[in-house]
PDB file of C-alpha atoms in Angstrom:
ATOM      1  CA  GLY A   1      22.517 -12.352 -13.812  1.00 35.00           C
ATOM      2  CA  LYS A   2      22.480  -9.349 -11.678  1.00 41.00           C
ATOM      3  CA  ASN A   3      19.185  -8.254 -10.701  1.00 41.00           C
ATOM      4  CA  PRO A   4      18.103  -5.498 -12.956  1.00 45.00           C
ATOM      5  CA  LYS A   5      16.109  -3.157 -10.492  1.00 54.00           C
ATOM      6  CA  MET A   6      19.059  -1.950  -9.535  1.00 66.00           C
ATOM      7  CA  ASP A   7      20.897  -1.587 -12.558  1.00 71.00           C
ATOM      8  CA  PRO A   8      22.085   1.897 -13.593  1.00 74.00           C
ATOM      9  CA  SER A   9      20.847   1.290 -17.057  1.00 79.00           C
ATOM     10  CA  ALA A  10      17.522  -0.457 -16.189  1.00 84.00           C
ATOM     11  CA  PRO A  11      14.534   2.061 -16.816  1.00 88.00           C
ATOM     12  CA  THR A  12      14.100   4.514 -13.721  1.00 91.00           C
ATOM     13  CA  SER A  13      12.373   3.974 -10.965  1.00 92.00           C
ATOM     14  CA  LEU A  14      11.775   5.622  -7.740  1.00 93.00           C
ATOM     15  CA  PHE A  15      10.489   4.742  -4.433  1.00 93.00           C
ATOM     16  CA  VAL A  16       8.916   7.551  -1.733  1.00 92.00           C
ATOM     17  CA  PHE A  17       9.302   6.626   1.759  1.00 89.00           C
ATOM     18  CA  LYS A  18       8.976  10.314   3.559  1.00 87.00           C
ATOM     19  CA  THR A  19       7.671  13.772   2.687  1.00 86.00           C
ATOM     20  CA  SER A  20       8.328  16.627   4.847  1.00 84.00           C
ATOM     21  CA  ILE A  21       7.182  19.999   5.087  1.00 82.00           C
ATOM     22  CA  GLU A  22       9.883  22.609   5.552  1.00 79.00           C
ATOM     23  CA  PRO A  23      10.211  26.500   6.145  1.00 75.00           C
ATOM     24  CA  HIS A  24      10.992  28.601   3.311  1.00 77.00           C
ATOM     25  CA  VAL A  25      10.927  25.260   0.930  1.00 79.00           C
ATOM     26  CA  GLY A  26       7.478  24.206   1.229  1.00 82.00           C
ATOM     27  CA  GLU A  27       7.133  20.014   0.930  1.00 85.00           C
ATOM     28  CA  VAL A  28       9.993  17.646  -0.006  1.00 89.00           C
ATOM     29  CA  THR A  29       9.603  14.321  -1.419  1.00 92.00           C
ATOM     30  CA  TYR A  30      12.660  11.866  -0.238  1.00 91.00           C
ATOM     31  CA  PHE A  31      13.004   8.668  -2.263  1.00 92.00           C
ATOM     32  CA  LYS A  32      15.239   5.890  -2.770  1.00 92.00           C
ATOM     33  CA  VAL A  33      16.207   5.300  -6.582  1.00 92.00           C
ATOM     34  CA  MET A  34      15.452   1.581  -7.126  1.00 90.00           C
ATOM     35  CA  SER A  35      16.407   1.057 -10.638  1.00 89.00           C
ATOM     36  CA  GLY A  36      17.982   2.999 -13.644  1.00 91.00           C
ATOM     37  CA  THR A  37      19.224   6.747 -13.192  1.00 93.00           C
ATOM     38  CA  VAL A  38      17.112   9.714 -12.536  1.00 95.00           C
ATOM     39  CA  ARG A  39      18.025  13.079 -14.318  1.00 94.00           C
ATOM     40  CA  GLU A  40      17.148  16.693 -13.294  1.00 95.00           C
ATOM     41  CA  GLY A  41      14.115  17.818 -15.360  1.00 94.00           C
ATOM     42  CA  GLN A  42      13.146  14.172 -16.121  1.00 95.00           C
ATOM     43  CA  ASP A  43       9.220  13.369 -16.326  1.00 95.00           C
ATOM     44  CA  LEU A  44       8.554  10.082 -14.660  1.00 95.00           C
ATOM     45  CA  ILE A  45       4.672   8.639 -13.870  1.00 92.00           C
ATOM     46  CA  ASN A  46       3.512   8.422 -10.651  1.00 91.00           C
ATOM     47  CA  SER A  47       1.995   4.441 -10.660  1.00 86.00           C
ATOM     48  CA  LYS A  48      -0.852   5.462  -8.308  1.00 86.00           C
ATOM     49  CA  THR A  49      -2.360   8.158 -10.439  1.00 87.00           C
ATOM     50  CA  SER A  50      -0.880   7.667 -13.966  1.00 88.00           C
ATOM     51  CA  ASN A  51      -0.412  11.517 -13.856  1.00 90.00           C
ATOM     52  CA  LYS A  52       3.180  12.622 -14.663  1.00 93.00           C
ATOM     53  CA  GLU A  53       5.606  14.264 -12.401  1.00 95.00           C
ATOM     54  CA  ARG A  54       8.514  16.450 -13.782  1.00 95.00           C
ATOM     55  CA  ILE A  55      11.873  15.665 -11.018  1.00 95.00           C
ATOM     56  CA  SER A  56      12.706  20.184 -11.285  1.00 92.00           C
ATOM     57  CA  GLN A  57      15.512  19.648  -9.136  1.00 92.00           C
ATOM     58  CA  LEU A  58      17.333  16.695  -7.639  1.00 95.00           C
ATOM     59  CA  PHE A  59      19.599  16.571  -4.411  1.00 93.00           C
ATOM     60  CA  ALA A  60      21.591  14.108  -2.501  1.00 91.00           C
ATOM     61  CA  ALA A  61      20.113  13.762   0.815  1.00 79.00           C
ATOM     62  CA  ALA A  62      22.842  13.389   3.846  1.00 72.00           C
ATOM     63  CA  GLY A  63      20.973  14.198   7.091  1.00 67.00           C
ATOM     64  CA  LYS A  64      19.901  17.527   7.466  1.00 70.00           C
ATOM     65  CA  ASN A  65      22.043  18.427   4.212  1.00 76.00           C
ATOM     66  CA  ARG A  66      21.022  18.526   0.905  1.00 83.00           C
ATOM     67  CA  VAL A  67      23.517  19.185  -2.063  1.00 88.00           C
ATOM     68  CA  LYS A  68      22.049  19.841  -5.831  1.00 91.00           C
ATOM     69  CA  VAL A  69      22.972  16.983  -7.952  1.00 93.00           C
ATOM     70  CA  PRO A  70      22.582  16.588 -11.852  1.00 93.00           C
ATOM     71  CA  GLU A  71      21.463  12.829 -11.829  1.00 94.00           C
ATOM     72  CA  MET A  72      21.461   9.584  -9.233  1.00 94.00           C
ATOM     73  CA  ILE A  73      21.471   6.434  -9.441  1.00 91.00           C
ATOM     74  CA  ALA A  74      19.643   2.945  -8.994  1.00 89.00           C
ATOM     75  CA  GLY A  75      20.766   2.590  -4.441  1.00 89.00           C
ATOM     76  CA  ASP A  76      21.049   6.300  -4.265  1.00 90.00           C
ATOM     77  CA  ILE A  77      18.934   8.015  -1.284  1.00 89.00           C
ATOM     78  CA  GLY A  78      17.190  11.504  -2.630  1.00 92.00           C
ATOM     79  CA  ALA A  79      15.140  14.156  -2.027  1.00 93.00           C
ATOM     80  CA  THR A  80      13.255  16.427  -4.688  1.00 95.00           C
ATOM     81  CA  VAL A  81      10.849  19.468  -4.514  1.00 91.00           C
ATOM     82  CA  LYS A  82       7.453  20.719  -5.661  1.00 88.00           C
ATOM     83  CA  LEU A  83       5.813  17.470  -7.405  1.00 91.00           C
ATOM     84  CA  ARG A  84       2.081  17.898  -7.269  1.00 87.00           C
ATOM     85  CA  GLU A  85       0.617  14.536  -5.801  1.00 88.00           C
ATOM     86  CA  THR A  86       3.494  12.315  -4.762  1.00 90.00           C
ATOM     87  CA  LYS A  87       3.093  11.176  -1.823  1.00 88.00           C
ATOM     88  CA  ILE A  88       4.849   8.739   0.587  1.00 88.00           C
ATOM     89  CA  ASN A  89       4.850   4.568  -0.456  1.00 89.00           C
ATOM     90  CA  HIS A  90       3.981   6.305  -3.943  1.00 91.00           C
ATOM     91  CA  THR A  91       6.277   4.981  -6.743  1.00 91.00           C
ATOM     92  CA  LEU A  92       7.527   7.470  -9.837  1.00 93.00           C
ATOM     93  CA  SER A  93       8.883   5.229 -12.835  1.00 91.00           C
ATOM     94  CA  GLU A  94       9.381   5.503 -16.592  1.00 88.00           C
ATOM     95  CA  LYS A  95       6.301   4.582 -18.651  1.00 74.00           C
ATOM     96  CA  GLU A  96       7.216   1.592 -19.878  1.00 65.00           C
ATOM     97  CA  THR A  97       7.752   0.316 -16.229  1.00 67.00           C
ATOM     98  CA  SER A  98       5.476  -0.874 -14.056  1.00 64.00           C
ATOM     99  CA  TYR A  99       7.134  -1.595 -10.335  1.00 69.00           C
ATOM    100  CA  GLN A 100       4.850  -1.793  -7.207  1.00 69.00           C
ATOM    101  CA  PHE A 101       7.475  -1.349  -3.857  1.00 78.00           C
ATOM    102  CA  THR A 102       6.603  -2.754  -0.715  1.00 75.00           C
ATOM    103  CA  PRO A 103       4.732   0.033   1.117  1.00 74.00           C
ATOM    104  CA  VAL A 104       6.063   1.158   4.542  1.00 75.00           C
ATOM    105  CA  GLU A 105       3.797  -0.206   7.502  1.00 78.00           C
ATOM    106  CA  PHE A 106       2.521   2.362  10.111  1.00 76.00           C
ATOM    107  CA  PRO A 107       1.744   1.400  13.724  1.00 76.00           C
ATOM    108  CA  SER A 108      -1.746   1.960  14.676  1.00 77.00           C
ATOM    109  CA  PRO A 109      -2.741   5.124  16.731  1.00 77.00           C
ATOM    110  CA  ARG A 110      -3.218   5.106  20.573  1.00 80.00           C
ATOM    111  CA  HIS A 111      -4.366   8.262  21.750  1.00 84.00           C
ATOM    112  CA  SER A 112      -7.940  10.126  20.580  1.00 86.00           C
ATOM    113  CA  VAL A 113      -8.280  13.930  20.733  1.00 87.00           C
ATOM    114  CA  ALA A 114     -10.442  16.795  19.363  1.00 89.00           C
ATOM    115  CA  LEU A 115      -9.175  19.433  17.562  1.00 89.00           C
ATOM    116  CA  LYS A 116     -10.289  22.988  16.734  1.00 90.00           C
ATOM    117  CA  ALA A 117      -8.930  26.069  15.432  1.00 91.00           C
ATOM    118  CA  VAL A 118      -9.345  28.796  18.592  1.00 92.00           C
ATOM    119  CA  ASN A 119     -10.545  30.841  16.172  1.00 92.00           C
ATOM    120  CA  GLU A 120     -13.816  29.515  14.547  1.00 88.00           C
ATOM    121  CA  ALA A 121     -12.766  31.361  11.133  1.00 91.00           C
ATOM    122  CA  ASP A 122      -9.800  28.955  10.703  1.00 92.00           C
ATOM    123  CA  ASP A 123     -11.771  25.636  10.998  1.00 87.00           C
ATOM    124  CA  GLU A 124     -11.449  25.119   7.507  1.00 87.00           C
ATOM    125  CA  LYS A 125      -7.936  25.550   6.891  1.00 91.00           C
ATOM    126  CA  VAL A 126      -6.957  23.704  10.145  1.00 90.00           C
ATOM    127  CA  ALA A 127      -8.919  20.612   8.055  1.00 88.00           C
ATOM    128  CA  GLU A 128      -6.991  21.571   5.161  1.00 88.00           C
ATOM    129  CA  MET A 129      -3.478  21.468   6.741  1.00 89.00           C
ATOM    130  CA  PHE A 130      -4.182  18.383   8.751  1.00 89.00           C
ATOM    131  CA  GLN A 131      -4.490  16.882   5.072  1.00 86.00           C
ATOM    132  CA  LYS A 132      -0.627  18.009   4.467  1.00 85.00           C
ATOM    133  CA  LEU A 133       0.372  16.595   7.885  1.00 86.00           C
ATOM    134  CA  HIS A 134      -0.966  13.033   6.992  1.00 86.00           C
ATOM    135  CA  ASP A 135       0.934  13.111   3.850  1.00 82.00           C
ATOM    136  CA  GLU A 136       3.867  13.732   5.845  1.00 80.00           C
ATOM    137  CA  ASP A 137       3.254  11.327   8.939  1.00 84.00           C
ATOM    138  CA  PRO A 138       0.812   8.799   8.112  1.00 83.00           C
ATOM    139  CA  THR A 139       0.133   7.784  11.801  1.00 83.00           C
ATOM    140  CA  TYR A 140      -1.581  11.120  12.295  1.00 86.00           C
ATOM    141  CA  LEU A 141      -5.292  10.328  11.387  1.00 86.00           C
ATOM    142  CA  VAL A 142      -8.333  11.985  11.424  1.00 86.00           C
ATOM    143  CA  GLU A 143     -12.103  11.818  12.128  1.00 84.00           C
ATOM    144  CA  TYR A 144     -15.054  14.186  11.306  1.00 82.00           C
ATOM    145  CA  SER A 145     -17.957  13.582  13.233  1.00 77.00           C
ATOM    146  CA  LYS A 146     -20.477  15.438  12.251  1.00 73.00           C
ATOM    147  CA  GLU A 147     -23.129  15.178  14.992  1.00 73.00           C
ATOM    148  CA  LEU A 148     -20.313  16.616  16.910  1.00 73.00           C
ATOM    149  CA  LYS A 149     -19.129  18.511  14.648  1.00 77.00           C
ATOM    150  CA  GLN A 150     -15.625  17.859  15.486  1.00 84.00           C
ATOM    151  CA  MET A 151     -12.595  17.026  14.288  1.00 87.00           C
ATOM    152  CA  ILE A 152     -10.970  13.655  15.973  1.00 87.00           C
ATOM    153  CA  VAL A 153      -7.676  13.012  15.676  1.00 88.00           C
ATOM    154  CA  HIS A 154      -5.703   9.841  16.454  1.00 87.00           C
ATOM    155  CA  CYS A 155      -2.182   9.968  17.277  1.00 84.00           C
ATOM    156  CA  GLN A 156       0.573   8.052  18.782  1.00 81.00           C
ATOM    157  CA  GLY A 157       0.285  10.143  22.316  1.00 81.00           C
ATOM    158  CA  GLU A 158       2.041  13.476  24.308  1.00 82.00           C
ATOM    159  CA  TYR A 159       4.480  13.706  22.343  1.00 80.00           C
ATOM    160  CA  HIS A 160       2.769  13.148  18.678  1.00 85.00           C
ATOM    161  CA  LEU A 161       0.167  16.074  19.837  1.00 87.00           C
ATOM    162  CA  ASN A 162       3.050  18.263  20.798  1.00 86.00           C
ATOM    163  CA  ALA A 163       4.793  17.890  17.195  1.00 87.00           C
ATOM    164  CA  LEU A 164       0.974  18.595  15.834  1.00 88.00           C
ATOM    165  CA  ASN A 165       0.914  21.835  17.696  1.00 89.00           C
ATOM    166  CA  TRP A 166       4.048  23.079  16.661  1.00 89.00           C
ATOM    167  CA  PHE A 167       3.658  22.242  12.898  1.00 88.00           C
ATOM    168  CA  TYR A 168       0.437  24.516  13.371  1.00 90.00           C
ATOM    169  CA  LYS A 169       1.882  27.240  15.471  1.00 90.00           C
ATOM    170  CA  ASN A 170       4.898  27.538  13.605  1.00 87.00           C
ATOM    171  CA  ILE A 171       4.866  26.371   9.899  1.00 85.00           C
ATOM    172  CA  PHE A 172       1.036  27.221   9.666  1.00 89.00           C
ATOM    173  CA  LYS A 173       0.448  30.286  11.941  1.00 92.00           C
ATOM    174  CA  ILE A 174      -2.916  29.025  13.040  1.00 92.00           C
ATOM    175  CA  ASP A 175      -3.845  28.946  16.772  1.00 92.00           C
ATOM    176  CA  ILE A 176      -5.124  25.569  17.856  1.00 92.00           C
ATOM    177  CA  GLU A 177      -6.657  23.654  20.952  1.00 91.00           C
ATOM    178  CA  PHE A 178      -7.421  20.086  22.203  1.00 88.00           C
ATOM    179  CA  GLN A 179      -9.996  19.187  23.493  1.00 87.00           C
ATOM    180  CA  THR A 180     -11.578  15.908  25.146  1.00 84.00           C
ATOM    181  CA  PRO A 181     -13.739  14.604  22.505  1.00 81.00           C
ATOM    182  CA  LYS A 182     -17.419  14.114  23.237  1.00 77.00           C
ATOM    183  CA  ILE A 183     -18.102  10.780  23.197  1.00 66.00           C
ATOM    184  CA  PRO A 184     -15.593   8.562  24.279  1.00 52.00           C
ATOM    185  CA  TYR A 185     -14.367   6.702  21.365  1.00 53.00           C
ATOM    186  CA  ARG A 186     -13.961   2.678  21.172  1.00 50.00           C
ATOM    187  CA  GLU A 187     -10.413   0.949  22.814  1.00 45.00           C
ATOM    188  CA  THR A 188      -9.198   0.847  19.429  1.00 46.00           C
ATOM    189  CA  ILE A 189     -10.109   2.298  15.731  1.00 48.00           C
ATOM    190  CA  THR A 190     -10.694  -0.745  13.477  1.00 47.00           C
ATOM    191  CA  LYS A 191      -9.980   0.288  10.402  1.00 50.00           C
ATOM    192  CA  ALA A 192      -8.141   3.895   9.757  1.00 51.00           C
ATOM    193  CA  ALA A 193     -10.858   6.166   8.551  1.00 52.00           C
ATOM    194  CA  GLN A 194      -9.660   7.941   4.614  1.00 52.00           C
ATOM    195  CA  SER A 195     -10.921  11.113   5.036  1.00 52.00           C
ATOM    196  CA  ASP A 196     -10.113  13.107   2.092  1.00 52.00           C
ATOM    197  CA  TYR A 197     -10.506  16.881   2.643  1.00 49.00           C
ATOM    198  CA  ARG A 198     -11.834  18.461  -0.330  1.00 54.00           C
ATOM    199  CA  HIS A 199     -11.299  22.426   0.105  1.00 52.00           C
ATOM    200  CA  LYS A 200     -15.106  23.834  -1.165  1.00 56.00           C
ATOM    201  CA  LYS A 201     -14.364  27.564  -2.677  1.00 54.00           C
TER     202      LYS A 201
END
C-alpha cells in the first residue's frame, strides 16, 4: 500500500524546518506537510510541548513570495505566522498522531565573541532578543559567564557575526558591540549550552 504519511486523508502532521523574523510580520514559521491536509484555522498539537497551536493563516511559500491559501496537503511546503511556541524541529499534528520526524542537524560553532549592548540599559533586551535569533538560527549559541558578567556568543564566523549585528540594528533597533572574551575558551565547545533566558519583570 502507499505510505500513509503522505496520504492527504491521513491525520494531519507538519514538520517545522525553519523560522524567521521579518520586518512588519514578526515570526514566520516554515513547515512541510508530512501527512494529511492542513486547513486555515485548524488547531494542532505541538508534540514537544503538548500544547495547542492554531494555524491562523496558511501561505504557500515560494522563495521570498508567500501566497495565502485555504489548505495544503501532504508534501506541500508552507508558512504560517503568530505561533506561540513552535520552533525549528518541532512537529505539529492532530491529537491522535504522535509522529516525530528526524531533526535537522546543525554545524558546531567555530567562533566566539563577547556581545554587549552599547547602552547598558539594553543588556537584558539584548539577551532576550538573542533567544529569538537562536530560535531562527540554532547555530548561534550563547553562554552567560557569571564570573565575567559576559555574554559569550558562539557562531560560524565573521559573516555570521555581521548578520547578527544587522538584526540587532535593523530589526531590534539596539546598538551592540563585540569584544574579545576575557578568557580564551577551550578550542571546541563540547556541548551546546542550552541557556533558556527567563525575563524577570
